[in-house]
PDB file of C-alpha atoms in Angstrom:
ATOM      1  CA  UNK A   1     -19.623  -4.957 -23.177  1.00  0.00           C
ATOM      2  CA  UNK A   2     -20.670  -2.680 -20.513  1.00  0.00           C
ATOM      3  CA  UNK A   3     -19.021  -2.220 -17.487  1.00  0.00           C
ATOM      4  CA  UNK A   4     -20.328  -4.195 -15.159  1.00  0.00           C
ATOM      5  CA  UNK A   5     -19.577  -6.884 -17.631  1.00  0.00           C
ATOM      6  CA  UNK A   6     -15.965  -6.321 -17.832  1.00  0.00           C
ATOM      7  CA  UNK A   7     -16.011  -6.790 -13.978  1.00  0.00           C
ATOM      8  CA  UNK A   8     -17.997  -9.745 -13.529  1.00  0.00           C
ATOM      9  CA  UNK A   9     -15.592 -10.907 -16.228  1.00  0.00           C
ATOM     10  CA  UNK A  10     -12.149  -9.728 -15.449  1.00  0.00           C
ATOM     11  CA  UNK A  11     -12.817 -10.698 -11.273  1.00  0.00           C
ATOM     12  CA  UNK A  12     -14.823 -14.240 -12.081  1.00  0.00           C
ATOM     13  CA  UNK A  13     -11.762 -15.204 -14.261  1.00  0.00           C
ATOM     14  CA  UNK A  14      -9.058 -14.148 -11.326  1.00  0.00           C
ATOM     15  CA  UNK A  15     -11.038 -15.770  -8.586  1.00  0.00           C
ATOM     16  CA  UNK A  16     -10.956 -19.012 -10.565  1.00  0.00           C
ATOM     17  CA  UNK A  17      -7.205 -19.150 -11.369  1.00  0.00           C
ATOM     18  CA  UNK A  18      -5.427 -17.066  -9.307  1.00  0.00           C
ATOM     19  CA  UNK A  19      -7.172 -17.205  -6.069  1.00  0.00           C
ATOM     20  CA  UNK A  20      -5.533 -15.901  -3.018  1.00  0.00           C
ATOM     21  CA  UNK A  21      -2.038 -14.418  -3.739  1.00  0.00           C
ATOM     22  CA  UNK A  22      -0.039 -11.588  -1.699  1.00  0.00           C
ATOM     23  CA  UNK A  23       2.876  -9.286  -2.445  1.00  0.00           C
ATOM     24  CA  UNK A  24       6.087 -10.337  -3.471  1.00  0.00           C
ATOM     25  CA  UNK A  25       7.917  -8.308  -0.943  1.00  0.00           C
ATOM     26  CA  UNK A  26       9.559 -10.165   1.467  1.00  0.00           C
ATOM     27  CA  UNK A  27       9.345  -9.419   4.953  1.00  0.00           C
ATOM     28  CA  UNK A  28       9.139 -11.047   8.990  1.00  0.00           C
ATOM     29  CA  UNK A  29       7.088  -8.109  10.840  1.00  0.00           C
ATOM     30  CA  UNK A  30       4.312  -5.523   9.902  1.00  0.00           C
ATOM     31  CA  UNK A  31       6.870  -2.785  10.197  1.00  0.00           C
ATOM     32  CA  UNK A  32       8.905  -4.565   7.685  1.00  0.00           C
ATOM     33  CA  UNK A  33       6.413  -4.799   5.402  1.00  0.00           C
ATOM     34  CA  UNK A  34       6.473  -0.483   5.633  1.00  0.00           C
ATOM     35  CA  UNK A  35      10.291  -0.538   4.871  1.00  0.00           C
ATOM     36  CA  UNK A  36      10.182  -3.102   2.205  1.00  0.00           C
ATOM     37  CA  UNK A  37       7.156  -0.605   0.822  1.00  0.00           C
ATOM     38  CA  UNK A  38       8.435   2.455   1.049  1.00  0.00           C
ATOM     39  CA  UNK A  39      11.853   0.843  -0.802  1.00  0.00           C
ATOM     40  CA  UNK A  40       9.901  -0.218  -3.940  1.00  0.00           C
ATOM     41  CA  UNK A  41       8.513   3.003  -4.710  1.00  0.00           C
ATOM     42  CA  UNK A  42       9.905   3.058  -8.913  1.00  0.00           C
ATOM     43  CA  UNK A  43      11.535   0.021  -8.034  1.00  0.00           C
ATOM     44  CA  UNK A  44      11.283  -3.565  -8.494  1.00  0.00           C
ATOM     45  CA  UNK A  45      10.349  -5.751  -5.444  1.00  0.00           C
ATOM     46  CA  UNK A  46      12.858  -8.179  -6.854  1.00  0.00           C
ATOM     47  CA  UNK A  47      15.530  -5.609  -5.921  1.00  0.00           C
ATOM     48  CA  UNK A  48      14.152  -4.544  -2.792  1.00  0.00           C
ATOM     49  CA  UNK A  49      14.150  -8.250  -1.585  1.00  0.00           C
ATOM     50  CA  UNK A  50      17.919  -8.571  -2.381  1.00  0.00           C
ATOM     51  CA  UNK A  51      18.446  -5.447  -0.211  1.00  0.00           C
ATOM     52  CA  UNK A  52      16.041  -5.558   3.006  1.00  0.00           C
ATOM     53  CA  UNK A  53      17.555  -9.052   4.423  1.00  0.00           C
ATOM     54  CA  UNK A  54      20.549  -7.219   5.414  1.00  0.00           C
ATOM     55  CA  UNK A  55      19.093  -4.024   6.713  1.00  0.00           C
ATOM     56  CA  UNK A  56      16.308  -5.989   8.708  1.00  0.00           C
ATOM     57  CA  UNK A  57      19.365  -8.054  10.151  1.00  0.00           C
ATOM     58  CA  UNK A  58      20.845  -4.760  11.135  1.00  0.00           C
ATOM     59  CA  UNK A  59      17.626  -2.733  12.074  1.00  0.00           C
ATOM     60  CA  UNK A  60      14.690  -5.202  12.575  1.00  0.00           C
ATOM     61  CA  UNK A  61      12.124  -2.810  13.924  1.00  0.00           C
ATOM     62  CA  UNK A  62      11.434   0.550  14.462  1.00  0.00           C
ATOM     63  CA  UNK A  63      13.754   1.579  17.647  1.00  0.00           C
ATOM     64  CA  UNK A  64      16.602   0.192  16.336  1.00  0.00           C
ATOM     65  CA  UNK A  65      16.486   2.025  12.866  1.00  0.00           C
ATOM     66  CA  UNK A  66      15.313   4.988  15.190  1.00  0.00           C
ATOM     67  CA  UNK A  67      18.964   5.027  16.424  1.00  0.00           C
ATOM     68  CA  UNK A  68      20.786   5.022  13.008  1.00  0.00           C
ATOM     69  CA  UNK A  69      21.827   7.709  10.836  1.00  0.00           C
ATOM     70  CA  UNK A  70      20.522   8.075   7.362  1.00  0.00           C
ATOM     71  CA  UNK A  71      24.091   7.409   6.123  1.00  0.00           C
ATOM     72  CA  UNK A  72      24.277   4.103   7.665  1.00  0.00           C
ATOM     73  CA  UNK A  73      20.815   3.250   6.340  1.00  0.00           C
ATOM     74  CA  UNK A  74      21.998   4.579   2.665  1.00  0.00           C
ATOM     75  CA  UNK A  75      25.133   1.892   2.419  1.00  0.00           C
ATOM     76  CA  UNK A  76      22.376  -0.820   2.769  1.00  0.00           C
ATOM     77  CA  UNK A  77      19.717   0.555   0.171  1.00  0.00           C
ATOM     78  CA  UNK A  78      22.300   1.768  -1.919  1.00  0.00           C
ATOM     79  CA  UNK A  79      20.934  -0.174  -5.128  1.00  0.00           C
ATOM     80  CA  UNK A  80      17.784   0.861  -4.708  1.00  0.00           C
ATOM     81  CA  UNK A  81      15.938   3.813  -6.710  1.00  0.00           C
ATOM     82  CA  UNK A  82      16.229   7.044  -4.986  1.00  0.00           C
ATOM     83  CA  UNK A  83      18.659   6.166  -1.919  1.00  0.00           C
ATOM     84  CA  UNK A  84      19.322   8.862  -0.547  1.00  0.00           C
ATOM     85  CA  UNK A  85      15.791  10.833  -0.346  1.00  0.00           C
ATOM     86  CA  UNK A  86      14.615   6.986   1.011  1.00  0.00           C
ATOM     87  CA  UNK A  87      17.474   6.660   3.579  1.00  0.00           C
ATOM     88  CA  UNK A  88      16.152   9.918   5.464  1.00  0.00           C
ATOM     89  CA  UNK A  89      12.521   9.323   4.881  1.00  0.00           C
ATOM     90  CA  UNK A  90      12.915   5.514   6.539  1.00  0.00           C
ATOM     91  CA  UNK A  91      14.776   6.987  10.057  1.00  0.00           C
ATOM     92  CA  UNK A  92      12.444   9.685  10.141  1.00  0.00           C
ATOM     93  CA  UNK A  93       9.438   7.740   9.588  1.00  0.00           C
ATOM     94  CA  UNK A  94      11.271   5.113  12.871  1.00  0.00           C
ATOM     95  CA  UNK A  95      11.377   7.679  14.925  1.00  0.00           C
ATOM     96  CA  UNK A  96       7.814   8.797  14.343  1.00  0.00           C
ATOM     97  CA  UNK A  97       6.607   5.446  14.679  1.00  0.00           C
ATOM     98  CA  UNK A  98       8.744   5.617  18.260  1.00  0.00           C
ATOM     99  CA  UNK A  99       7.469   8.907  19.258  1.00  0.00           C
ATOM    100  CA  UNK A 100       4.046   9.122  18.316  1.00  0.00           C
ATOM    101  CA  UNK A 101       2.884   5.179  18.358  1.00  0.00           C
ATOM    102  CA  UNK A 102       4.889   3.314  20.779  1.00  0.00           C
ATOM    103  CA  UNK A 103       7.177   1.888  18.018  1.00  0.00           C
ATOM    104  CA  UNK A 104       4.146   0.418  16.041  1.00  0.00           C
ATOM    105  CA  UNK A 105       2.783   0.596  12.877  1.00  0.00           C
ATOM    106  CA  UNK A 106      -0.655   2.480  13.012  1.00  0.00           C
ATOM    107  CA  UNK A 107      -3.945   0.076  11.470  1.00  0.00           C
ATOM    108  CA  UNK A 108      -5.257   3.270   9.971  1.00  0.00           C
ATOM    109  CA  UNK A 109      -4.861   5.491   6.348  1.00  0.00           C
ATOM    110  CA  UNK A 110      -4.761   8.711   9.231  1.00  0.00           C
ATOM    111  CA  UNK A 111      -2.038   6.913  11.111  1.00  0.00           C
ATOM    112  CA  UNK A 112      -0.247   5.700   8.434  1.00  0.00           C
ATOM    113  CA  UNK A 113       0.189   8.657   5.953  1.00  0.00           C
ATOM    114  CA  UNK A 114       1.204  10.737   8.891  1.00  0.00           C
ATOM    115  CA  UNK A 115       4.257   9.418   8.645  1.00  0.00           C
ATOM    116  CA  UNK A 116       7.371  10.399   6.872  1.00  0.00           C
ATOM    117  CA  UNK A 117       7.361   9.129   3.058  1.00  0.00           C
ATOM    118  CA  UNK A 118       3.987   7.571   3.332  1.00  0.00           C
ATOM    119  CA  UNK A 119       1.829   7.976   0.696  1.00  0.00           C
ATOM    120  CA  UNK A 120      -1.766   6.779  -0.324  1.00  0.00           C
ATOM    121  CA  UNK A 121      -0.741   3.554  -2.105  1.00  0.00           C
ATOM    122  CA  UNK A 122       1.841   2.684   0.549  1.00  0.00           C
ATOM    123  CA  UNK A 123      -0.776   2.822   3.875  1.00  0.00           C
ATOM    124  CA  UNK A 124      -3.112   1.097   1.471  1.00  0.00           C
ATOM    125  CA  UNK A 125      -0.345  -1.779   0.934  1.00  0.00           C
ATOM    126  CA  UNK A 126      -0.105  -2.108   4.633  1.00  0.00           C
ATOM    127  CA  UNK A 127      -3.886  -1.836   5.537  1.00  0.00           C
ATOM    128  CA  UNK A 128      -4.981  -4.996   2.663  1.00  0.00           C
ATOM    129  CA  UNK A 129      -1.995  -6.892   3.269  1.00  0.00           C
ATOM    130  CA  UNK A 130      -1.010  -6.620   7.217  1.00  0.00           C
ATOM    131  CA  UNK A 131      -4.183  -5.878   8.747  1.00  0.00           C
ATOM    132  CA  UNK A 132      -6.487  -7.728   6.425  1.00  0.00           C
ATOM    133  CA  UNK A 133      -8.702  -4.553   5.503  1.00  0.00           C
ATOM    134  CA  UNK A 134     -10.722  -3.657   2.737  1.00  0.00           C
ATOM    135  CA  UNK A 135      -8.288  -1.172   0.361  1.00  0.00           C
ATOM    136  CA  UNK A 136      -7.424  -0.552  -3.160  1.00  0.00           C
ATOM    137  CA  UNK A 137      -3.526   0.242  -3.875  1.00  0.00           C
ATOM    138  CA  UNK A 138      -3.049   2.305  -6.756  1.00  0.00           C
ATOM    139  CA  UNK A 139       0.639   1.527  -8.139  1.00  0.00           C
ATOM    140  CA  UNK A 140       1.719   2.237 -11.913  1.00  0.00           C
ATOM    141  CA  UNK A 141       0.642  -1.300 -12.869  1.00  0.00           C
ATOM    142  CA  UNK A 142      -2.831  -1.508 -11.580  1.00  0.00           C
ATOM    143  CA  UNK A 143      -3.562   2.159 -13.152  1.00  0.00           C
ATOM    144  CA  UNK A 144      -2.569   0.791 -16.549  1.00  0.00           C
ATOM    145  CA  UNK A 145      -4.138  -2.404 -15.850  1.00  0.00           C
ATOM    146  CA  UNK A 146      -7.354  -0.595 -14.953  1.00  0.00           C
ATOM    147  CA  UNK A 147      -7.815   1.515 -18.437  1.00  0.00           C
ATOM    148  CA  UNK A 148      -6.417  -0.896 -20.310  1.00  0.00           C
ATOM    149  CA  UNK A 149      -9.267  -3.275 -19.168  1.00  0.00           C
ATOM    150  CA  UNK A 150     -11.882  -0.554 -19.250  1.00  0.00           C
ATOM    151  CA  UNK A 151     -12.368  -1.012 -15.892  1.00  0.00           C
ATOM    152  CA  UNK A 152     -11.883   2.828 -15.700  1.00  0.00           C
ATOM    153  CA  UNK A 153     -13.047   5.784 -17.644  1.00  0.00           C
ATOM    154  CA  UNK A 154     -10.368   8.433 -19.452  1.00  0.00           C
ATOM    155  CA  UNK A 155     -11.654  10.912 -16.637  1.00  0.00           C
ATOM    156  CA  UNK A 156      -9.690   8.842 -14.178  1.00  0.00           C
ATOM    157  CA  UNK A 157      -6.486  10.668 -15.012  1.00  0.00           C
ATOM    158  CA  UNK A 158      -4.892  10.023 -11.297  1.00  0.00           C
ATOM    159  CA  UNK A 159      -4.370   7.225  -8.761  1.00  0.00           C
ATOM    160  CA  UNK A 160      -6.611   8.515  -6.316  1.00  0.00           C
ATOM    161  CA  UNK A 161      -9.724   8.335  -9.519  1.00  0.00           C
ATOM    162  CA  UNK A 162      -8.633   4.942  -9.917  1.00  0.00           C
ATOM    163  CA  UNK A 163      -9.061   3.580  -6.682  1.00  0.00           C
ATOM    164  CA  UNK A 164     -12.333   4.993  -6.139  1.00  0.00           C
ATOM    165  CA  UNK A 165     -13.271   3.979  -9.429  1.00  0.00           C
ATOM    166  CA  UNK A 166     -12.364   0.653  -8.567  1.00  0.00           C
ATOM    167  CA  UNK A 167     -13.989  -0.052  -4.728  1.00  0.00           C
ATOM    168  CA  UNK A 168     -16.918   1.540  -5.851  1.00  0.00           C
ATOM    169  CA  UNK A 169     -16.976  -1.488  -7.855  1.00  0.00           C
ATOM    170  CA  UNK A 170     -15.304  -4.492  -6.264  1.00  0.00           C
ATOM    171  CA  UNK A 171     -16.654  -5.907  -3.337  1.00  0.00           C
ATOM    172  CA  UNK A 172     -15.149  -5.181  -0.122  1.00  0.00           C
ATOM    173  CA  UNK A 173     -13.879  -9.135   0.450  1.00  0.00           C
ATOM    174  CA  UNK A 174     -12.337  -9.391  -2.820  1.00  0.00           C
ATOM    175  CA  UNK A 175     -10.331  -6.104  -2.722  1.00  0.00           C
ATOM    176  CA  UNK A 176      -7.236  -6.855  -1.337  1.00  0.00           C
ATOM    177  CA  UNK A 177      -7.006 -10.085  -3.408  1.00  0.00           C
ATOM    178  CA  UNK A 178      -8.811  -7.699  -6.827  1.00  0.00           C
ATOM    179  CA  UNK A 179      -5.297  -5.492  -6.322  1.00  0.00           C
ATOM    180  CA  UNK A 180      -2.743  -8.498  -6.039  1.00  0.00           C
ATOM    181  CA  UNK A 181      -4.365  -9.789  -9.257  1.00  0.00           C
ATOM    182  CA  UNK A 182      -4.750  -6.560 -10.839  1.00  0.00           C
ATOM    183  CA  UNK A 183      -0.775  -5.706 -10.043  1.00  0.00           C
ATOM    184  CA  UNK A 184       0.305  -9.251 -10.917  1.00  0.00           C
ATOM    185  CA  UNK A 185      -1.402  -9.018 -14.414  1.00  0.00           C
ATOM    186  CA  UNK A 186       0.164  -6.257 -15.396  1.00  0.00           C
ATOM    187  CA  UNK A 187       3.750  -7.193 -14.007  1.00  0.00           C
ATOM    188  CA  UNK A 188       3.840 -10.405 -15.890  1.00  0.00           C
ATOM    189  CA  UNK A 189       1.702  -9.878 -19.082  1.00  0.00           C
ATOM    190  CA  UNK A 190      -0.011  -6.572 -19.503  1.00  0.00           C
ATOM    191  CA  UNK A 191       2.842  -4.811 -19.460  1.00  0.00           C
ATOM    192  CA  UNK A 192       3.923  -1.097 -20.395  1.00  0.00           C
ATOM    193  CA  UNK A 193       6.046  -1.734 -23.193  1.00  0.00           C
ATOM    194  CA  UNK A 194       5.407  -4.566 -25.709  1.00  0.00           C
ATOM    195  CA  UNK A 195       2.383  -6.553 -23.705  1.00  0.00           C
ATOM    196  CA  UNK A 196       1.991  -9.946 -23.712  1.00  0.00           C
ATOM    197  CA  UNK A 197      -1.656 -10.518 -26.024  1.00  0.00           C
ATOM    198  CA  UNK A 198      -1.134 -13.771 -26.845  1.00  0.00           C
ATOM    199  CA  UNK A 199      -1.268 -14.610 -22.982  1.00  0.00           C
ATOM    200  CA  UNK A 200      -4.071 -12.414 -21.964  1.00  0.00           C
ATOM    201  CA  UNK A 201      -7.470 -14.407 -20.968  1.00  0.00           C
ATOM    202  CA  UNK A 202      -9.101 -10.923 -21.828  1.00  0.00           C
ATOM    203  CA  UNK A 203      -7.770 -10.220 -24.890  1.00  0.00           C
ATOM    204  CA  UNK A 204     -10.744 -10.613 -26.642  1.00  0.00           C
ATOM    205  CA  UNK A 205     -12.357  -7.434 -24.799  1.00  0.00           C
ATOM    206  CA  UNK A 206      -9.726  -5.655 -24.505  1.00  0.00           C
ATOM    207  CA  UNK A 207     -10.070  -1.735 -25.730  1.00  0.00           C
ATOM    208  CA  UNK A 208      -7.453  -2.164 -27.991  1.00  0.00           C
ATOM    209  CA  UNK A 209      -9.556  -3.568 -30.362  1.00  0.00           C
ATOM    210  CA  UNK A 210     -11.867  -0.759 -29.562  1.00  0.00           C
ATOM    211  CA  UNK A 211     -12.003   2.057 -32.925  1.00  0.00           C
ATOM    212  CA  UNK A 212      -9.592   4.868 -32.128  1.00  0.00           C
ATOM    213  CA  UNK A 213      -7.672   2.848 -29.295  1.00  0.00           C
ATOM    214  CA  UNK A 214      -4.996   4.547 -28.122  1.00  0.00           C
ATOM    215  CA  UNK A 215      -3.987   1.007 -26.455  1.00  0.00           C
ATOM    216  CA  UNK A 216      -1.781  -1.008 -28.601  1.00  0.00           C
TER     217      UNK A 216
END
């Protein structure tokens, strides 16, 4: 199956049964969305969501968690991965918000990842999901996703491949929606230890089967 196949295949099938779904994270504003973002990084959105309803209580927007200190922040994220380093990067990143765009979120990957803990895959998050643009975010499940699927060659050994790999050939209008399913897929059934087969619609093509797979 060439490549283009696996596309037509693997997007056809999504558009038909999965349609229109969003991320899991729970959030009220656009600059929640960022916090709840930055907090899943190598962790689950399941814990994340447990965490943010009492921070956003506390600090709702970006002047307000402009004012606290990184050790107030840390009591509430506590159970999250990485609290500390995350603690300082989310009052920092406030008070850049406050300072540099009038205490809201930037629409742009140049705004975005100038701020503190911002990555690629977060300001892509934020531009498909709050601001409706065209993007492709690269998290550990939609690179596995991606080569398991043979969506991607072996030469894209990074994120950054990845994504390129995969809006070069996605349509703009089904990006946003082409990550969600992507991410979603490999949460719930192609998953890094001990995937689900038996409940894969693309199991048939998948490179697994392929002689020499390293996929099992």
């Amino acid at each position: 199956m060439k490549r283009s196949e696996r596309y037509s295949h693997v997007l056809e099938y999504f558009k038909k049964n999965m349609q229109h779904v969003t991320t899991e994270l729970e959030f009220g504003s656009v600059f929640q969305l960022l916090v709840a973002t930055l907090l899943s990084a190598q962790c689950t959105d399941k814990r994340v969501n447990i965490v943010t309803p009492e921070l956003f209580r506390r600090y709702p927007d970006a002047r307000s968690m402009a004012q606290a200190d990184e050790e107030d922040i840390y009591e509430y994220i506590r159970s999250v991965s990485y609290p500390n380093a995350k603690a300082k990067h989310l009052v920092r990143m406030a008070n850049e918000l406050c300072e540099n765009f009038n205490g809201e979120v930037p629409a742009t990957m140049e705004g975005l990842t100038s701020l503190s803990g911002v990555g690629r895959k977060t300001a892509n998050v934020l531009l498909a999901v709050a601001f409706g643009k065209a993007a492709m975010p690269v998290d550990t499940h939609v690179f596995r996703v991606s080569h398991r699927l043979g969506l991607v060659g072996k030469t894209a050994t990074t994120p950054l491949d990845v994504e390129k790999t995969l809006v070069k050939n996605i349509p703009e209008d089904m990006q946003a929606d082409a990550h969600h399913w992507l991410l979603l897929h490999g949460r719930y059934v192609c998953t890094s230890r001990a995937p689900h087969c038996k409940d894969c619609p693309f199991d048939e093509f998948c490179p697994k089967l392929m002689e020499n797979s390293k996929v099992r």
